[in-house]
Amino acid sequence: MGFGAKWTNLLILCVRSVSFSILVYGEPKGPIYPSRGLKHGDLISPYLFILCTEGLISLLQKVDVKDVVEGICACRGAPKINHLMFADDRLLFCRATSQTNRKILHLLEVYEQASGQMVNKDKTSMVFSKNVSTNTKAEIMQFWGFQQHQNYDVFGLASYGG
């Protein structure tokens, strides 16, 4: 994202120099060095999350500009959107094609490598428009490794046909 090496190293130092001590029968024990991540509620955590999210937004904007992942229009004349985000929830909008879904998977893999964040498939769902065929739905669901549940389709990409 264009941050200087000095700033990046300082930020990494903040994350990697964390240690904890605990009380065992009233006596402090430690230090304990976490193997990954920050402690829950760490003051720097929301800022790091925003920086990571900006990285994903940049990737989505680049693919949108190149028409690689075409977004959707809410109405005629409106700009196309290929994503919406709120807090730690993300919605991705795309065409319901295997090619588009492969491109999105690649984009998410790039993001995962850069940020360490990963898609939680247990908390992810997929919605298709009515004009997407049953075969296309099944193909895309299989591609992502999802099974169809009861009366709704599963995965966090809101796919549309066409």
PDB file of N, CA, C and O in Angstrom, residues 87-120:
ATOM      1  N   ALA A  87     -18.219  -3.399   8.990  1.00  0.00           N
ATOM      2  CA  ALA A  87     -17.436  -4.016  10.070  1.00  0.00           C
ATOM      3  C   ALA A  87     -16.618  -5.163   9.486  1.00  0.00           C
ATOM      4  O   ALA A  87     -15.821  -4.934   8.599  1.00  0.00           O
ATOM      5  N   ASP A  88     -16.831  -6.402   9.962  1.00  0.00           N
ATOM      6  CA  ASP A  88     -16.051  -7.513   9.420  1.00  0.00           C
ATOM      7  C   ASP A  88     -16.868  -8.391   8.478  1.00  0.00           C
ATOM      8  O   ASP A  88     -16.507  -9.522   8.187  1.00  0.00           O
ATOM      9  N   ASP A  89     -17.972  -7.849   7.966  1.00  0.00           N
ATOM     10  CA  ASP A  89     -18.787  -8.563   6.987  1.00  0.00           C
ATOM     11  C   ASP A  89     -18.511  -8.018   5.597  1.00  0.00           C
ATOM     12  O   ASP A  89     -18.367  -6.816   5.411  1.00  0.00           O
ATOM     13  N   ARG A  90     -18.455  -8.921   4.623  1.00  0.00           N
ATOM     14  CA  ARG A  90     -18.198  -8.532   3.245  1.00  0.00           C
ATOM     15  C   ARG A  90     -19.187  -9.225   2.328  1.00  0.00           C
ATOM     16  O   ARG A  90     -19.446 -10.416   2.483  1.00  0.00           O
ATOM     17  N   LEU A  91     -19.717  -8.483   1.376  1.00  0.00           N
ATOM     18  CA  LEU A  91     -20.562  -9.040   0.330  1.00  0.00           C
ATOM     19  C   LEU A  91     -19.867  -8.802  -0.996  1.00  0.00           C
ATOM     20  O   LEU A  91     -19.450  -7.681  -1.283  1.00  0.00           O
ATOM     21  N   LEU A  92     -19.730  -9.856  -1.799  1.00  0.00           N
ATOM     22  CA  LEU A  92     -19.148  -9.732  -3.122  1.00  0.00           C
ATOM     23  C   LEU A  92     -20.234 -10.041  -4.141  1.00  0.00           C
ATOM     24  O   LEU A  92     -20.974 -11.008  -3.988  1.00  0.00           O
ATOM     25  N   PHE A  93     -20.330  -9.213  -5.165  1.00  0.00           N
ATOM     26  CA  PHE A  93     -21.332  -9.379  -6.211  1.00  0.00           C
ATOM     27  C   PHE A  93     -20.628  -9.704  -7.517  1.00  0.00           C
ATOM     28  O   PHE A  93     -19.677  -9.014  -7.896  1.00  0.00           O
ATOM     29  N   CYS A  94     -21.103 -10.740  -8.213  1.00  0.00           N
ATOM     30  CA  CYS A  94     -20.448 -11.128  -9.461  1.00  0.00           C
ATOM     31  C   CYS A  94     -21.409 -11.916 -10.330  1.00  0.00           C
ATOM     32  O   CYS A  94     -22.487 -12.305  -9.896  1.00  0.00           O
ATOM     33  N   ARG A  95     -20.966 -12.157 -11.561  1.00  0.00           N
ATOM     34  CA  ARG A  95     -21.706 -13.037 -12.463  1.00  0.00           C
ATOM     35  C   ARG A  95     -21.549 -14.476 -11.981  1.00  0.00           C
ATOM     36  O   ARG A  95     -20.494 -14.862 -11.493  1.00  0.00           O
ATOM     37  N   ALA A  96     -22.602 -15.249 -12.162  1.00  0.00           N
ATOM     38  CA  ALA A  96     -22.582 -16.652 -11.752  1.00  0.00           C
ATOM     39  C   ALA A  96     -21.965 -17.490 -12.866  1.00  0.00           C
ATOM     40  O   ALA A  96     -22.651 -18.231 -13.565  1.00  0.00           O
ATOM     41  N   THR A  97     -20.639 -17.359 -13.021  1.00  0.00           N
ATOM     42  CA  THR A  97     -19.912 -18.171 -13.997  1.00  0.00           C
ATOM     43  C   THR A  97     -18.698 -18.788 -13.315  1.00  0.00           C
ATOM     44  O   THR A  97     -18.167 -18.229 -12.349  1.00  0.00           O
ATOM     45  N   SER A  98     -18.260 -19.910 -13.849  1.00  0.00           N
ATOM     46  CA  SER A  98     -17.072 -20.568 -13.290  1.00  0.00           C
ATOM     47  C   SER A  98     -15.845 -19.680 -13.438  1.00  0.00           C
ATOM     48  O   SER A  98     -15.024 -19.580 -12.525  1.00  0.00           O
ATOM     49  N   GLN A  99     -15.718 -19.022 -14.586  1.00  0.00           N
ATOM     50  CA  GLN A  99     -14.562 -18.161 -14.844  1.00  0.00           C
ATOM     51  C   GLN A  99     -14.486 -17.028 -13.817  1.00  0.00           C
ATOM     52  O   GLN A  99     -13.418 -16.768 -13.250  1.00  0.00           O
ATOM     53  N   THR A 100     -15.601 -16.362 -13.560  1.00  0.00           N
ATOM     54  CA  THR A 100     -15.617 -15.271 -12.585  1.00  0.00           C
ATOM     55  C   THR A 100     -15.284 -15.781 -11.193  1.00  0.00           C
ATOM     56  O   THR A 100     -14.524 -15.159 -10.458  1.00  0.00           O
ATOM     57  N   ASN A 101     -15.834 -16.926 -10.829  1.00  0.00           N
ATOM     58  CA  ASN A 101     -15.572 -17.475  -9.499  1.00  0.00           C
ATOM     59  C   ASN A 101     -14.118 -17.893  -9.337  1.00  0.00           C
ATOM     60  O   ASN A 101     -13.550 -17.753  -8.260  1.00  0.00           O
ATOM     61  N   ARG A 102     -13.481 -18.388 -10.396  1.00  0.00           N
ATOM     62  CA  ARG A 102     -12.046 -18.696 -10.336  1.00  0.00           C
ATOM     63  C   ARG A 102     -11.241 -17.424 -10.099  1.00  0.00           C
ATOM     64  O   ARG A 102     -10.287 -17.409  -9.324  1.00  0.00           O
ATOM     65  N   LYS A 103     -11.637 -16.334 -10.740  1.00  0.00           N
ATOM     66  CA  LYS A 103     -10.941 -15.062 -10.567  1.00  0.00           C
ATOM     67  C   LYS A 103     -11.110 -14.542  -9.137  1.00  0.00           C
ATOM     68  O   LYS A 103     -10.162 -14.027  -8.542  1.00  0.00           O
ATOM     69  N   ILE A 104     -12.304 -14.710  -8.592  1.00  0.00           N
ATOM     70  CA  ILE A 104     -12.540 -14.272  -7.210  1.00  0.00           C
ATOM     71  C   ILE A 104     -11.729 -15.124  -6.240  1.00  0.00           C
ATOM     72  O   ILE A 104     -11.138 -14.608  -5.290  1.00  0.00           O
ATOM     73  N   LEU A 105     -11.675 -16.431  -6.477  1.00  0.00           N
ATOM     74  CA  LEU A 105     -10.868 -17.296  -5.619  1.00  0.00           C
ATOM     75  C   LEU A 105      -9.411 -16.856  -5.646  1.00  0.00           C
ATOM     76  O   LEU A 105      -8.772 -16.757  -4.590  1.00  0.00           O
ATOM     77  N   HIS A 106      -8.879 -16.572  -6.825  1.00  0.00           N
ATOM     78  CA  HIS A 106      -7.498 -16.102  -6.931  1.00  0.00           C
ATOM     79  C   HIS A 106      -7.308 -14.793  -6.161  1.00  0.00           C
ATOM     80  O   HIS A 106      -6.338 -14.634  -5.413  1.00  0.00           O
ATOM     81  N   LEU A 107      -8.243 -13.867  -6.301  1.00  0.00           N
ATOM     82  CA  LEU A 107      -8.171 -12.588  -5.601  1.00  0.00           C
ATOM     83  C   LEU A 107      -8.164 -12.809  -4.083  1.00  0.00           C
ATOM     84  O   LEU A 107      -7.371 -12.206  -3.362  1.00  0.00           O
ATOM     85  N   LEU A 108      -9.028 -13.699  -3.602  1.00  0.00           N
ATOM     86  CA  LEU A 108      -9.075 -13.981  -2.164  1.00  0.00           C
ATOM     87  C   LEU A 108      -7.804 -14.666  -1.688  1.00  0.00           C
ATOM     88  O   LEU A 108      -7.346 -14.420  -0.568  1.00  0.00           O
ATOM     89  N   GLU A 109      -7.195 -15.513  -2.530  1.00  0.00           N
ATOM     90  CA  GLU A 109      -5.926 -16.144  -2.162  1.00  0.00           C
ATOM     91  C   GLU A 109      -4.815 -15.103  -2.038  1.00  0.00           C
ATOM     92  O   GLU A 109      -4.000 -15.167  -1.119  1.00  0.00           O
ATOM     93  N   VAL A 110      -4.789 -14.133  -2.947  1.00  0.00           N
ATOM     94  CA  VAL A 110      -3.808 -13.044  -2.865  1.00  0.00           C
ATOM     95  C   VAL A 110      -4.018 -12.270  -1.571  1.00  0.00           C
ATOM     96  O   VAL A 110      -3.067 -11.975  -0.839  1.00  0.00           O
ATOM     97  N   TYR A 111      -5.269 -11.964  -1.260  1.00  0.00           N
ATOM     98  CA  TYR A 111      -5.593 -11.231  -0.038  1.00  0.00           C
ATOM     99  C   TYR A 111      -5.204 -12.028   1.210  1.00  0.00           C
ATOM    100  O   TYR A 111      -4.633 -11.482   2.159  1.00  0.00           O
ATOM    101  N   GLU A 112      -5.502 -13.316   1.210  1.00  0.00           N
ATOM    102  CA  GLU A 112      -5.157 -14.160   2.358  1.00  0.00           C
ATOM    103  C   GLU A 112      -3.654 -14.192   2.589  1.00  0.00           C
ATOM    104  O   GLU A 112      -3.189 -14.125   3.729  1.00  0.00           O
ATOM    105  N   GLN A 113      -2.880 -14.305   1.508  1.00  0.00           N
ATOM    106  CA  GLN A 113      -1.418 -14.322   1.621  1.00  0.00           C
ATOM    107  C   GLN A 113      -0.894 -13.014   2.203  1.00  0.00           C
ATOM    108  O   GLN A 113       0.016 -13.002   3.024  1.00  0.00           O
ATOM    109  N   ALA A 114      -1.470 -11.906   1.769  1.00  0.00           N
ATOM    110  CA  ALA A 114      -0.985 -10.595   2.206  1.00  0.00           C
ATOM    111  C   ALA A 114      -1.422 -10.248   3.617  1.00  0.00           C
ATOM    112  O   ALA A 114      -0.663  -9.651   4.380  1.00  0.00           O
ATOM    113  N   SER A 115      -2.655 -10.632   3.990  1.00  0.00           N
ATOM    114  CA  SER A 115      -3.210 -10.167   5.263  1.00  0.00           C
ATOM    115  C   SER A 115      -3.217 -11.220   6.361  1.00  0.00           C
ATOM    116  O   SER A 115      -3.288 -10.884   7.539  1.00  0.00           O
ATOM    117  N   GLY A 116      -3.191 -12.490   5.995  1.00  0.00           N
ATOM    118  CA  GLY A 116      -3.334 -13.554   6.991  1.00  0.00           C
ATOM    119  C   GLY A 116      -4.787 -13.839   7.321  1.00  0.00           C
ATOM    120  O   GLY A 116      -5.092 -14.772   8.046  1.00  0.00           O
ATOM    121  N   GLN A 117      -5.716 -13.036   6.797  1.00  0.00           N
ATOM    122  CA  GLN A 117      -7.137 -13.281   7.014  1.00  0.00           C
ATOM    123  C   GLN A 117      -7.620 -14.307   6.005  1.00  0.00           C
ATOM    124  O   GLN A 117      -7.147 -14.357   4.879  1.00  0.00           O
ATOM    125  N   MET A 118      -8.582 -15.130   6.433  1.00  0.00           N
ATOM    126  CA  MET A 118      -9.096 -16.178   5.565  1.00  0.00           C
ATOM    127  C   MET A 118     -10.615 -16.186   5.595  1.00  0.00           C
ATOM    128  O   MET A 118     -11.224 -15.778   6.579  1.00  0.00           O
ATOM    129  N   VAL A 119     -11.204 -16.668   4.517  1.00  0.00           N
ATOM    130  CA  VAL A 119     -12.652 -16.826   4.450  1.00  0.00           C
ATOM    131  C   VAL A 119     -13.047 -17.945   5.405  1.00  0.00           C
ATOM    132  O   VAL A 119     -12.471 -19.027   5.367  1.00  0.00           O
ATOM    133  N   ASN A 120     -14.016 -17.666   6.267  1.00  0.00           N
ATOM    134  CA  ASN A 120     -14.547 -18.684   7.168  1.00  0.00           C
ATOM    135  C   ASN A 120     -15.737 -19.324   6.473  1.00  0.00           C
ATOM    136  O   ASN A 120     -16.826 -18.760   6.428  1.00  0.00           O
TER     137      ASN A 120
END
